[in-house]
Coordinates of N, CA and C in Angstrom, one line a residue:
Y1 N -67.3 6.3 57.5 CA -66.9 7.1 58.7 C -65.4 7.5 58.5
V2 N -64.7 8.6 58.2 CA -63.4 9.2 58.5 C -62.7 9.8 59.3
K3 N -62.0 9.4 59.7 CA -61.4 9.8 60.7 C -60.4 11.4 60.5
E4 N -60.4 12.4 60.8 CA -60.0 13.3 60.4 C -59.8 14.0 61.5
D5 N -57.9 14.6 61.2 CA -57.1 15.0 62.2 C -57.6 17.0 62.4
I6 N -56.8 17.3 63.4 CA -57.1 18.4 64.2 C -57.3 19.7 62.5
I7 N -55.6 19.7 62.3 CA -55.5 20.6 61.4 C -56.5 20.4 59.7
H8 N -56.9 19.3 59.8 CA -58.0 19.3 58.5 C -59.0 19.9 58.9
V9 N -59.8 19.7 59.9 CA -60.8 20.1 60.2 C -60.5 22.1 60.4
L10 N -59.6 22.5 61.0 CA -59.3 23.5 61.4 C -58.8 24.6 59.9
R11 N -58.4 23.7 58.9 CA -58.2 24.2 58.0 C -58.1 23.9 56.6
D12 N -57.9 22.4 56.3 CA -57.5 22.0 55.1 C -59.2 21.7 54.6
C13 N -60.6 21.2 55.5 CA -61.2 20.8 55.0 C -62.0 22.0 53.8
S14 N -62.8 21.5 52.9 CA -63.2 22.8 52.2 C -64.2 23.8 52.3
A15 N -64.7 23.6 53.8 CA -65.7 24.8 54.4 C -64.7 25.3 54.9
A16 N -63.7 25.2 55.9 CA -62.9 25.6 56.2 C -61.4 26.7 55.4
R17 N -61.6 26.1 54.6 CA -60.5 26.5 53.0 C -61.1 27.5 52.4
E18 N -62.5 27.4 52.7 CA -62.8 28.6 51.6 C -63.6 29.5 52.8
V19 N -63.4 29.5 54.0 CA -63.1 30.6 55.1 C -61.9 31.2 55.1
W20 N -61.1 30.7 55.5 CA -59.6 31.1 55.4 C -59.3 32.2 54.3
G21 N -59.3 31.4 52.8 CA -59.3 32.0 51.7 C -59.8 33.7 52.1
Q22 N -60.9 33.4 52.4 CA -60.9 35.4 52.6 C -60.6 36.0 53.3
V23 N -60.2 35.8 54.7 CA -59.3 36.3 55.2 C -57.5 36.4 55.3
V24 N -57.7 35.3 54.4 CA -55.4 35.3 54.7 C -55.5 35.7 53.9
P25 N -54.2 36.9 53.7 CA -54.0 37.5 52.6 C -53.4 36.5 51.1
L26 N -53.2 36.3 50.1 CA -53.1 35.4 49.1 C -51.2 35.6 49.4
R27 N -50.4 36.8 49.5 CA -49.3 36.6 49.9 C -48.7 35.5 50.8
H28 N -49.6 35.0 51.7 CA -49.3 34.3 53.0 C -50.0 32.8 52.6
N29 N -50.9 32.5 51.7 CA -51.3 31.1 51.3 C -49.9 29.9 51.4
N30 N -49.5 30.2 50.7 CA -48.3 29.4 50.6 C -48.2 28.5 52.5
S31 N -47.7 29.5 53.5 CA -46.9 28.8 54.3 C -48.2 28.7 55.4
F32 N -49.4 29.5 54.7 CA -50.1 29.3 55.9 C -51.1 27.6 55.3
F33 N -51.1 27.4 54.5 CA -51.6 26.2 53.8 C -50.6 25.1 54.1
S34 N -49.6 25.1 54.4 CA -48.4 24.1 54.3 C -47.9 23.7 55.7
S35 N -48.1 24.3 56.6 CA -47.1 24.1 58.1 C -48.0 22.9 58.4
N36 N -47.4 22.5 59.4 CA -48.4 21.1 60.6 C -48.6 22.1 61.2
L37 N -49.5 21.0 62.6 CA -50.7 21.8 63.3 C -49.6 23.0 64.1
S38 N -48.2 22.1 65.0 CA -47.8 23.2 65.7 C -47.5 24.2 65.4
E39 N -46.9 24.3 64.0 CA -46.2 25.4 63.5 C -47.6 26.2 63.2
W40 N -48.3 26.0 62.4 CA -49.6 26.4 62.3 C -50.3 27.9 63.5
T41 N -49.9 26.4 64.5 CA -50.9 27.6 65.8 C -50.3 28.1 65.8
L42 N -48.7 28.3 66.2 CA -47.8 29.3 67.1 C -47.8 30.5 66.0
S43 N -47.4 30.1 64.1 CA -47.7 31.2 63.8 C -49.1 32.0 63.6
N44 N -50.2 31.6 63.8 CA -51.7 32.3 64.1 C -51.4 33.0 64.8
L45 N -51.2 32.4 66.5 CA -51.3 33.1 67.3 C -49.8 34.1 67.7
Q46 N -48.9 34.3 66.9 CA -47.9 35.1 66.6 C -47.9 36.4 65.8
S47 N -49.5 36.0 64.8 CA -49.1 37.1 64.1 C -50.8 37.8 63.9
Y48 N -50.7 38.7 65.0 CA -51.7 39.2 65.1 C -52.1 40.3 64.4
K49 N -50.9 41.0 63.7 CA -50.6 42.1 62.7 C -51.4 41.6 61.6
L50 N -51.3 40.0 61.6 CA -51.4 39.6 60.0 C -53.0 40.3 60.0
L51 N -54.2 40.3 60.2 CA -55.4 41.2 60.2 C -55.5 42.2 60.8
D52 N -55.2 42.8 61.2 CA -54.9 44.2 61.2 C -55.5 44.8 60.5
F53 N -55.0 45.2 59.5 CA -55.7 45.7 58.3 C -57.5 45.7 58.1
M54 N -57.8 45.0 58.6 CA -59.5 44.7 58.5 C -60.2 44.8 59.7
G55 N -59.3 45.5 60.7 CA -59.9 45.4 62.0 C -60.3 44.6 62.8
V56 N -59.5 43.0 62.5 CA -59.9 42.3 63.7 C -58.3 41.4 64.5
N57 N -58.9 42.0 65.7 CA -58.0 41.0 66.7 C -57.5 39.5 66.1
W58 N -56.2 39.0 66.0 CA -56.5 38.1 65.8 C -56.4 36.7 67.3
A59 N -55.1 37.2 67.6 CA -55.1 36.9 68.9 C -54.5 37.9 70.2

């Protein structure tokens, strides 16, 4: 049994990474996958236009 932190479950595990890889534009991958939990959450909540081109309301 391995304890996983929240950022691992939401973003970094292979299953989550595969999903995010399909929706996050390649040019944003570095900042998206390198921030800590607080930065990552805040950035995602503030960047609703990031996925707007796909007709998705993110936040």
